[in-house]
Each structure stands twice: as structure tokens, then as C-alpha cells.
Coordinates of C-alpha atoms and ligand atoms in Angstrom, one line a residue:
M300 CA -20.6 6.3 3.9
I301 CA -18.1 3.4 3.9
L302 CA -15.3 2.7 6.3
I303 CA -12.1 1.2 4.8
T304 CA -9.0 0.1 6.7
G305 CA -5.5 0.2 5.3
G306 CA -6.4 2.9 2.8
A307 CA -3.0 4.5 2.8
G308 CA -1.3 1.4 1.5
F309 CA -0.9 0.3 -2.1
I310 CA -4.3 -1.3 -2.9
G311 CA -6.3 0.7 -0.4
S312 CA -5.1 4.1 -1.7
N313 CA -5.9 3.0 -5.2
F314 CA -9.3 1.9 -4.1
V315 CA -10.1 5.2 -2.3
L316 CA -8.9 7.3 -5.3
D317 CA -11.0 5.2 -7.7
W318 CA -14.0 5.1 -5.4
L319 CA -14.2 8.9 -5.0
A320 CA -13.5 9.4 -8.7
Q321 CA -16.6 7.3 -9.4
C322 CA -19.1 8.2 -6.8
D323 CA -19.8 10.8 -4.0
E324 CA -20.2 8.4 -1.2
S325 CA -17.8 9.4 1.6
V326 CA -15.0 7.3 2.9
V327 CA -13.6 7.0 6.4
N328 CA -10.1 5.7 6.0
L329 CA -8.6 4.1 9.1
D330 CA -4.9 3.4 8.7
K331 CA -2.1 2.8 11.3
L332 CA 0.5 4.3 8.9
T333 CA 3.1 1.6 9.3
Y334 CA 6.1 1.8 7.0
A335 CA 3.7 0.7 4.2
G336 CA 1.2 3.5 4.7
N337 CA 1.8 6.6 2.7
Q338 CA -0.6 9.6 3.0
E339 CA 1.1 11.1 -0.1
N340 CA -0.8 8.5 -2.1
L341 CA -3.9 10.4 -1.1
A342 CA -2.5 13.9 -1.6
S343 CA -5.1 14.7 -4.3
L344 CA -7.8 14.3 -1.6
S345 CA -6.3 16.5 1.0
A346 CA -9.0 19.2 0.6
D347 CA -11.8 16.7 -0.2
P348 CA -14.5 16.6 2.5
R349 CA -15.6 13.2 1.2
H350 CA -12.4 11.6 2.6
I351 CA -11.9 11.4 6.3
F352 CA -8.5 10.1 7.3
V353 CA -8.0 8.6 10.8
Q354 CA -4.6 7.3 12.0
G355 CA -5.2 4.2 14.1
D356 CA -5.1 0.5 14.5
I357 CA -7.8 -2.0 13.4
G358 CA -6.9 -3.8 16.7
D359 CA -8.0 -0.7 18.7
A360 CA -11.6 -1.9 19.4
A361 CA -12.6 1.3 21.2
L362 CA -11.4 3.5 18.4
V363 CA -13.2 1.4 15.8
A364 CA -16.4 1.3 17.8
S365 CA -16.4 5.1 18.1
L366 CA -15.8 5.6 14.4
L367 CA -18.6 3.2 13.6
A368 CA -21.0 5.0 16.0
Q369 CA -20.0 8.4 14.7
H370 CA -20.1 7.7 11.0
Q371 CA -22.6 4.9 10.7
P372 CA -21.1 3.3 7.6
R373 CA -23.1 1.0 5.5
A374 CA -20.1 -1.2 4.9
V375 CA -16.6 -1.9 6.3
L376 CA -13.9 -3.0 3.8
N377 CA -10.8 -4.5 5.4
F378 CA -7.6 -3.9 3.4
A379 CA -5.3 -3.4 6.5
A380 CA -2.6 -6.0 6.8
E381 CA 1.1 -6.6 7.0
S382 CA 1.5 -7.7 3.4
H383 CA 5.2 -8.6 2.6
V384 CA 6.1 -12.2 2.6
D385 CA 9.9 -11.6 3.1
R386 CA 9.2 -9.4 6.2
S387 CA 7.0 -12.2 7.6
I388 CA 9.9 -14.6 7.3
H389 CA 12.2 -12.2 9.2
G390 CA 9.7 -11.1 11.8
P391 CA 6.3 -12.8 11.9
E392 CA 5.0 -11.2 15.1
D393 CA 3.5 -8.0 13.5
F394 CA 1.7 -10.3 11.0
I395 CA 0.1 -12.3 13.8
Q396 CA -0.8 -9.1 15.6
T397 CA -2.4 -7.2 12.7
N398 CA -3.6 -9.9 10.4
I399 CA -5.1 -12.2 13.0
V400 CA -5.6 -10.4 16.3
G401 CA -6.3 -7.1 14.6
T402 CA -8.9 -8.6 12.3
F403 CA -10.5 -10.3 15.3
H404 CA -10.9 -7.0 17.2
L405 CA -12.2 -5.4 14.1
L406 CA -14.8 -8.1 13.6
E407 CA -15.8 -7.8 17.2
A408 CA -16.4 -4.1 16.9
V409 CA -18.3 -4.5 13.7
R410 CA -20.4 -7.3 15.1
A411 CA -21.5 -5.1 18.0
Y412 CA -22.3 -2.1 15.7
W413 CA -24.1 -4.3 13.2
G414 CA -26.1 -6.0 15.9
N415 CA -27.6 -2.7 17.0
L416 CA -28.5 -1.4 13.6
P417 CA -32.2 -0.9 12.7
A418 CA -33.6 -3.8 10.6
Q419 CA -33.2 -2.4 7.1
Q420 CA -29.7 -1.1 7.7
K421 CA -28.8 -4.4 9.3
T422 CA -29.9 -6.2 6.2
E423 CA -28.0 -3.9 3.9
F424 CA -24.7 -3.8 5.9
R425 CA -21.6 -5.6 4.5
F426 CA -18.2 -6.5 5.9
L427 CA -15.8 -7.1 3.0
H428 CA -12.5 -8.8 3.7
V429 CA -9.7 -8.4 1.2
S430 CA -7.5 -11.5 1.1
T431 CA -5.0 -13.3 -1.1
D432 CA -4.5 -16.3 -3.3
E433 CA -1.5 -17.3 -1.1
V434 CA -3.8 -18.9 1.4
Y435 CA -4.2 -21.8 -1.1
G436 CA -0.5 -22.7 -1.0
S437 CA 1.6 -23.6 -4.0
L438 CA 0.7 -25.3 -7.3
G439 CA 2.6 -27.8 -9.4
P440 CA 3.3 -26.9 -13.1
S441 CA 0.2 -28.7 -14.4
D442 CA -2.2 -28.3 -11.5
A443 CA -5.5 -26.6 -12.1
A444 CA -5.8 -23.0 -11.0
F445 CA -7.1 -22.2 -7.5
T446 CA -10.9 -22.3 -7.2
E447 CA -12.8 -21.0 -4.2
D448 CA -13.0 -24.6 -3.0
H449 CA -9.3 -25.3 -3.0
R450 CA -7.9 -26.5 0.3
Y451 CA -6.2 -23.9 2.5
Q452 CA -2.4 -24.8 2.6
P453 CA -0.6 -21.5 3.6
N454 CA 3.2 -21.8 3.6
S455 CA 4.6 -18.5 4.9
P456 CA 3.8 -16.7 8.1
Y457 CA 2.2 -14.0 6.0
S458 CA -0.2 -16.5 4.2
A459 CA -0.9 -18.4 7.4
S460 CA -1.9 -15.2 9.1
K461 CA -4.2 -14.2 6.2
A462 CA -5.6 -17.7 6.2
A463 CA -6.4 -17.3 9.9
S464 CA -8.1 -14.0 9.2
D465 CA -10.2 -15.6 6.4
H466 CA -11.3 -18.3 8.8
L467 CA -12.4 -15.8 11.4
V468 CA -14.4 -13.8 8.9
R469 CA -16.1 -17.0 7.7
A470 CA -16.8 -18.0 11.3
Y471 CA -18.4 -14.6 12.1
H472 CA -20.8 -15.3 9.2
H473 CA -21.7 -18.8 10.2
T474 CA -21.9 -18.2 14.0
Y475 CA -23.3 -14.7 14.2
G476 CA -24.8 -14.1 10.8
L477 CA -22.5 -11.2 10.1
P478 CA -23.0 -10.3 6.4
V479 CA -19.5 -10.9 5.1
L480 CA -17.9 -11.2 1.7
T481 CA -14.3 -12.3 1.1
T482 CA -12.1 -11.8 -2.0
N483 CA -8.9 -13.8 -2.6
C484 CA -6.8 -12.0 -5.2
S485 CA -3.6 -12.8 -7.1
N486 CA -0.5 -10.5 -7.3
N487 CA -1.3 -6.9 -7.9
Y488 CA 0.9 -4.3 -9.6
G489 CA 0.4 -0.6 -10.5
P490 CA 0.9 2.9 -9.1
Y491 CA 1.9 3.5 -5.4
H492 CA 3.3 0.0 -5.1
F493 CA 5.9 0.0 -2.3
P494 CA 9.3 -0.8 -3.8
E495 CA 10.0 -3.8 -1.6
K496 CA 7.8 -5.9 -3.9
L497 CA 9.1 -7.3 -7.1
I498 CA 7.8 -5.0 -9.9
P499 CA 8.4 -1.6 -8.3
L500 CA 11.7 -2.8 -6.9
L501 CA 12.9 -3.8 -10.4
I502 CA 11.9 -0.4 -11.7
V503 CA 13.5 1.8 -9.1
N504 CA 16.7 -0.4 -8.9
A505 CA 17.0 -0.4 -12.7
L506 CA 16.8 3.4 -12.9
A507 CA 19.3 3.7 -10.0
G508 CA 21.8 1.4 -11.7
K509 CA 21.5 -1.2 -8.9
A510 CA 21.2 -5.0 -9.1
L511 CA 17.9 -6.6 -10.1
P512 CA 17.6 -9.5 -7.6
V513 CA 16.0 -12.7 -8.9
Y514 CA 15.4 -15.3 -6.2
G515 CA 16.5 -18.8 -6.9
D516 CA 16.1 -19.8 -10.5
G517 CA 13.5 -17.1 -11.3
Q518 CA 11.0 -19.8 -12.6
Q519 CA 8.4 -19.2 -9.9
V520 CA 5.1 -18.3 -11.4
R521 CA 2.7 -15.5 -10.2
D522 CA -0.6 -14.5 -11.7
W523 CA -0.6 -10.7 -12.2
L524 CA -3.5 -8.3 -12.0
Y525 CA -3.4 -4.5 -12.5
V526 CA -4.4 -2.9 -9.2
K527 CA -7.3 -0.9 -10.7
D528 CA -8.9 -4.2 -11.9
H529 CA -8.6 -5.5 -8.3
C530 CA -10.4 -2.4 -7.1
S531 CA -13.2 -2.8 -9.7
A532 CA -13.6 -6.4 -8.6
I533 CA -14.0 -5.4 -4.9
R534 CA -16.6 -2.7 -5.8
R535 CA -18.5 -5.3 -7.8
V536 CA -18.4 -7.9 -5.0
L537 CA -19.5 -5.2 -2.5
Q538 CA -22.4 -4.3 -4.8
A539 CA -23.7 -7.8 -5.8
G540 CA -21.7 -10.5 -4.0
R541 CA -23.7 -13.2 -2.2
L542 CA -23.4 -13.1 1.6
G543 CA -20.9 -15.4 3.1
E544 CA -19.3 -16.2 -0.3
V545 CA -15.7 -16.1 -1.4
Y546 CA -14.7 -14.7 -4.7
N547 CA -11.3 -15.4 -6.3
V548 CA -10.0 -12.4 -8.3
G549 CA -7.4 -12.7 -11.0
G550 CA -6.6 -11.9 -14.6
W551 CA -5.4 -15.2 -16.1
N552 CA -1.9 -13.7 -16.4
E553 CA 0.6 -16.3 -15.2
K554 CA 4.2 -15.3 -15.7
A555 CA 7.5 -16.7 -14.5
N556 CA 9.4 -14.1 -12.4
I557 CA 12.3 -14.0 -14.9
E558 CA 9.8 -13.1 -17.7
I559 CA 8.6 -10.2 -15.6
V560 CA 12.2 -9.0 -15.1
H561 CA 12.8 -9.2 -18.9
T562 CA 9.6 -7.3 -19.6
V563 CA 10.4 -4.5 -17.2
C564 CA 13.9 -4.2 -18.6
A565 CA 12.7 -4.1 -22.2
L566 CA 10.1 -1.4 -21.4
L567 CA 12.8 0.7 -19.6
D568 CA 15.1 0.2 -22.6
E569 CA 12.4 1.6 -24.8
L570 CA 11.1 4.4 -22.5
R571 CA 14.2 5.5 -20.6
P572 CA 17.3 3.9 -22.2
R573 CA 20.5 3.9 -20.1
A574 CA 22.9 6.7 -20.9
D575 CA 25.6 4.2 -21.8
G576 CA 23.3 2.4 -24.2
V577 CA 23.7 -0.9 -22.3
A578 CA 20.5 -3.0 -21.8
Y579 CA 19.0 -3.0 -18.3
Q580 CA 19.1 -6.8 -18.4
S581 CA 22.9 -6.5 -17.6
Q582 CA 21.8 -5.5 -14.1
I583 CA 20.1 -8.9 -13.4
R584 CA 21.6 -10.9 -10.5
Y585 CA 20.5 -14.3 -9.3
V586 CA 20.4 -14.3 -5.5
T587 CA 19.6 -16.8 -2.7
D588 CA 16.0 -18.1 -2.8
R589 CA 13.3 -17.1 -0.4
P590 CA 12.9 -19.8 2.3
G591 CA 9.8 -21.9 1.6
H592 CA 9.3 -20.0 -1.7
D593 CA 5.9 -21.0 -3.2
R594 CA 6.5 -22.2 -6.8
R595 CA 3.3 -21.2 -8.6
Y596 CA 0.0 -19.3 -8.0
A597 CA -2.8 -19.2 -10.4
I598 CA -6.4 -18.0 -9.9
D599 CA -9.5 -19.5 -11.5
A600 CA -11.6 -16.4 -11.8
R601 CA -14.7 -18.0 -13.4
K602 CA -17.0 -17.6 -10.4
I603 CA -16.7 -13.8 -10.2
Q604 CA -17.0 -13.5 -14.0
S605 CA -20.0 -15.8 -14.3
E606 CA -21.9 -14.7 -11.2
L607 CA -21.0 -11.0 -11.1
G608 CA -20.0 -10.3 -14.7
W609 CA -16.6 -8.9 -13.6
K610 CA -13.5 -9.2 -15.8
P611 CA -10.3 -7.1 -15.9
A612 CA -10.0 -4.1 -18.2
E613 CA -6.2 -4.3 -18.6
T614 CA -4.1 -6.9 -20.3
F615 CA -0.7 -7.5 -18.8
D616 CA 0.9 -5.7 -21.7
S617 CA -1.2 -2.5 -21.2
G618 CA -1.0 -2.6 -17.3
I619 CA 2.7 -3.1 -17.1
R620 CA 3.4 -0.3 -19.6
K621 CA 1.2 2.1 -17.6
T622 CA 3.0 1.0 -14.4
V623 CA 6.5 1.6 -15.7
Q624 CA 5.3 4.9 -17.1
W625 CA 3.8 5.9 -13.8
Y626 CA 7.2 5.3 -12.0
L627 CA 9.0 7.3 -14.7
D628 CA 6.5 10.2 -14.3
N629 CA 6.6 10.1 -10.5
P630 CA 10.3 9.9 -9.5
G631 CA 9.7 12.1 -6.4
W632 CA 7.3 9.6 -4.9
A633 CA 9.8 6.7 -5.2
E634 CA 12.6 8.9 -3.9
R635 CA 10.6 10.0 -0.8
V636 CA 9.6 6.3 -0.1
Q637 CA 13.2 5.2 -0.4
S638 CA 14.6 8.1 1.7
G639 CA 11.9 7.7 4.4
A640 CA 10.8 11.3 3.7
Y641 CA 7.3 10.1 2.9
R642 CA 6.6 9.6 6.6
E643 CA 6.9 13.3 7.0
W644 CA 4.7 14.1 4.1
V645 CA 1.7 15.6 6.0
K646 CA 3.9 17.7 8.2
T647 CA 5.8 19.0 5.2
Q648 CA 2.7 19.8 3.3
Y649 CA 1.2 21.6 6.2
Q650 CA 4.3 23.8 6.6
A651 CA 4.3 24.5 2.9
A652 CA 0.7 25.6 2.9
A653 CA 1.1 27.8 6.1
Ligands
NAD738 P1 0.3 -2.6 1.9 O1 1.3 -3.2 2.8 O2 0.7 -1.8 0.8 O3 -0.7 -1.7 2.8 C1 -1.2 -2.1 4.0 C2 -1.8 -0.9 4.7 O4 -2.4 -1.3 6.0 C3 -0.8 0.2 5.0 O5 -1.3 1.5 4.7 C4 -0.6 0.1 6.5 O6 -0.3 1.3 7.2 C5 -2.0 -0.4 7.0 N1 -2.0 -1.2 8.2 C6 -1.1 -2.1 8.6 N2 -1.4 -2.6 9.8 C7 -2.5 -1.9 10.3 C8 -3.3 -1.9 11.4 N3 -3.0 -2.7 12.4 N4 -4.3 -1.1 11.5 C9 -4.6 -0.2 10.5 N5 -3.9 -0.1 9.4 C10 -2.8 -1.0 9.3 O7 -0.7 -3.8 1.4 P2 -1.4 -3.9 0.0 O8 -0.5 -4.6 -0.9 O9 -2.1 -2.7 -0.3 O10 -2.5 -5.1 0.4 C11 -3.8 -4.7 1.0 C12 -4.6 -5.9 1.3 O11 -4.7 -6.7 0.1 C13 -3.9 -6.8 2.3 O12 -4.9 -7.4 3.1 C14 -3.2 -7.9 1.5 O13 -3.1 -9.1 2.2 C15 -4.2 -8.0 0.3 N6 -3.7 -8.5 -1.0 C16 -2.6 -7.9 -1.5 C17 -2.1 -8.3 -2.8 C18 -0.9 -7.7 -3.4 O14 -0.5 -8.2 -4.5 N7 -0.4 -6.6 -2.9 C19 -2.8 -9.3 -3.4 C20 -3.9 -9.9 -2.9 C21 -4.4 -9.5 -1.6
DAU739 O1 -0.3 -13.5 -4.5 C1 -0.7 -12.3 -3.8 C2 0.4 -11.8 -2.9 O2 1.3 -11.2 -3.8 C3 0.0 -10.8 -1.8 O3 -0.9 -11.5 -0.9 C4 1.2 -10.2 -1.1 O4 0.7 -9.3 -0.2 C5 2.1 -9.6 -2.1 O5 3.2 -9.1 -1.5 C6 2.5 -10.6 -3.2 O6 3.3 -11.6 -2.6 P1 4.6 -12.2 -3.4 O7 5.5 -12.8 -2.5 O8 4.2 -13.0 -4.6 O9 5.2 -10.8 -4.0 P2 6.6 -10.2 -4.2 O10 6.5 -9.0 -5.0 O11 7.3 -10.1 -2.9 O12 7.4 -11.3 -5.0 C7 6.9 -11.7 -6.3 C8 7.8 -12.9 -6.8 O13 9.1 -12.3 -7.1 C9 8.0 -14.0 -5.7 O14 8.1 -15.2 -6.4 C10 9.4 -13.6 -5.1 C11 10.1 -13.0 -6.3 N1 11.1 -11.9 -5.9 C12 10.7 -10.9 -5.1 C13 11.5 -9.9 -4.8 C14 11.1 -8.8 -3.8 C15 12.3 -11.9 -6.5 O15 12.7 -12.8 -7.3 N2 13.2 -10.9 -6.2 C16 12.8 -9.9 -5.3 O16 13.7 -9.0 -5.0

């Protein structure tokens, strides 16, 4: 049994689906179901006894303690977070509350549980914290990619809150001996990505005939990784990562935002051309830049490759094609997210089955 937090979000739900497709070890999935949590992502598991969904907050120490006592997991994987940079600029408080205070309460509950485990289970237990490359700040055009030793220089309320959570996780290892692992990953893309983030927003807006907003000059660089490759990296770190270590995760796929926009437009021109024959690029609009916008992220993924033998299975070309195709094949998912109907998904399903 493992306990994961934030498993109804983009990466967490992909992780749960992949985990249960590959092994029979049950998952307790603790998720608050904020706007970013969508139980429809887990619809295929609705009758699967290996998946136990619990709606709740990682900051609710009593709830977490009771889940740990009841299910006795061998590992806790923390995906739960407020994750969108633009939202953190408009309203940082939720980010402080979940990413910092919530992680603190989660660590406290896990420390108490772990401290009382019998010797062998105590040795085998793991707390894996899922973090981001944004904690390292912004790179210049010719700077070397982020290694695990790069100085923390977070620039947004989101990245500052994730940096704080990383420091707490590190401190719980050094001070209390909690067996922790931390992963810092680059930008993910793939199925179930909430259409407030660049790639899914481009796809749904393009199909709806809406503007494709490009912040500033569109020359900011992100390092893109297909979400299933991030999930395989987390599984590998959980299995063989060295205690207290940090592993950077990335696919050596640096792209300027404008290149991403052109790639998505070209794929849609091929797979779902506009009825009027006009190229989707005609919908591109340059808009006001994000305040404090980081210019470039790039992950040096040599440590996880050399120590743990992990490398991504997808190239950017194969991953982005699968992603665009997934959105074309699942228009109902995106519609329900955009209309807000996804928040009623469980109720609707229950009524339909009754
Ligand atoms: P997401 O916003 O899609 O999902 C977050 C999930 O956490 C949601 O299901 C939400 O309901 C849940 N949640 C939020 N607050 C909670 C709380 N207090 N208690 C319990 N559940 C709560 O995020 P994502 O993109 O899937 O990211 C998952 C993790 O991976 C985050 O920690 C993020 O910082 C990290 N990360 C994301 C990316 C990326 O490109 N998306 C890259 C690197 C790291
Ligand atoms: O690097 C990892 C991070 O990647 C994760 O930690 C975050 O949780 C995740 O949201 C993501 O952050 P970004 O800010 O890089 O992702 P986003 O999709 O919001 O934006 C990607 C780039 O595209 C960024 O440079 C801003 C730009 N952008 C974004 C949107 C939504 C646009 O130009 N237009 C847009 O409409």
C-alpha cells in the first residue's frame, strides 16, 4: 500500500493510473479536490478496490494520521500543491497554505507514524516529495542546465512556496532522519492537463476559434517532459533513490514558447484542419507578459540517468503528437473542465448508475 496526495490532479492522476496498470499494490489517494482536482481523470478506477479515494487536505494532520494508522502505507508520495504560476501572482495565499503549511503538517503526521513503525518497516519506509525545476530560478541563454547543486533562486510566489517545501523535506531528513527523496522536474505535458497551462490552453483555444495568447515576446524557454516519463522517473526514484537525495528530472527538450505554439498549430492543421482552411497560426496573439517571468529553465538529468538508469521513453515529437491526439479524442473532458461540470462528476456518475 502507498499513500499519494494530489492524485486527482494532472500528474498525480497519471501516476495513479500508471501505477495500477503496472502493479497490484493499492493506492490511498488523498486529494482536497480544489479546482485542479478532477475525479473524472480516475473514472476507469471507480470500481477498482486497489484505489481508495479520500477527499481531504494534506494540512489536516488528524485526517492524515488516521489514514496512515488505518492503511499502514510503506511510502507517502506528495504531489499535492497549488501549481499554477499565474494564479500565485494573483493570489499567493493558497500557495503558502498548501505548499508550505500543508507540507509541514503532512511531514509532521508522517514523522509521527514513521517513528512508531517496527524496525524493518521503519527502514523500508519512504517519503517522496514531488517538486519543480522552478525553485532554481531563471537561466541566461548560455548558462549550464540546472544540476541538483544549483542555488535555490525562486522568483514567483509559486516557486518560492515549492522551495520552502523542499527545504522542510530536507530538514526532516537531516534533523529527524525521515527517509525522504525529492524530485525536481521540468515542465510536464500530456493527458488530463488542466487547460490553464500553456499546451492544453493552446489546444482547446485553437479548436474553439479563440486567441492563442503568447506572453511577451514568446522567447521564454521551457524544458518539456511527457507526463508518463515523469511518472516513470518517480517510480524509479521511489524504488532505488538514495535517502535524502534530490533527483532532477527532465528530457533535454528545451523549446521557446513560440516554437511550442507553432508545433501545436501545425499538428492541429494536420489532424483537425479548420473548416475554412485557414492555418491555426492566424489565431496567435501576443499579450502582456507575466510579471517576473522566468526566461529559461533547463534540467541536467545526468544524475538520475547515471545513478538510477532512468531516461524518458518519449521524444518531444512523439509526446506532443500523443497529447494533441488525446485532446482530440476526449473533447468531453475538456468541455466539462471548461464549463465547471467536472466538479459534479461523481454525483452525475452515481445518479447515472442508480
Ligand atoms: P495540479 O494543480 O494539476 O494538481 C494538484 C492536485 O493537488 C489537485 O488534484 C488538487 O486538488 C490537489 N490539492 C491541492 N491542494 C491540496 C491540499 N491542500 N490537500 C490535498 N490535495 C490538494 O498539479 P500538477 O501539475 O499535477 O502538479 C503536481 C505536483 O508536481 C505539484 O507538486 C507540482 O508542484 C509538481 N510539478 C508540476 C510540474 C508540471 O509541469 N505540472 C512540473 C514539475 C513539478
Ligand atoms: O517548470 C515546471 C513548472 O511548469 C511547474 O512547476 C508548474 O507547476 C507548471 O505550471 C509549469 O509552470 P510554467 O509557468 O512554466 O507553465 P505554464 O504552462 O503556465 O507556462 C509555460 C510557458 O508559457 C511560460 O513561459 C508562460 C507561457 N505562457 C503561458 C500561458 C498559460 C504563455 O505564453 N501564454 C499562456 O497563456
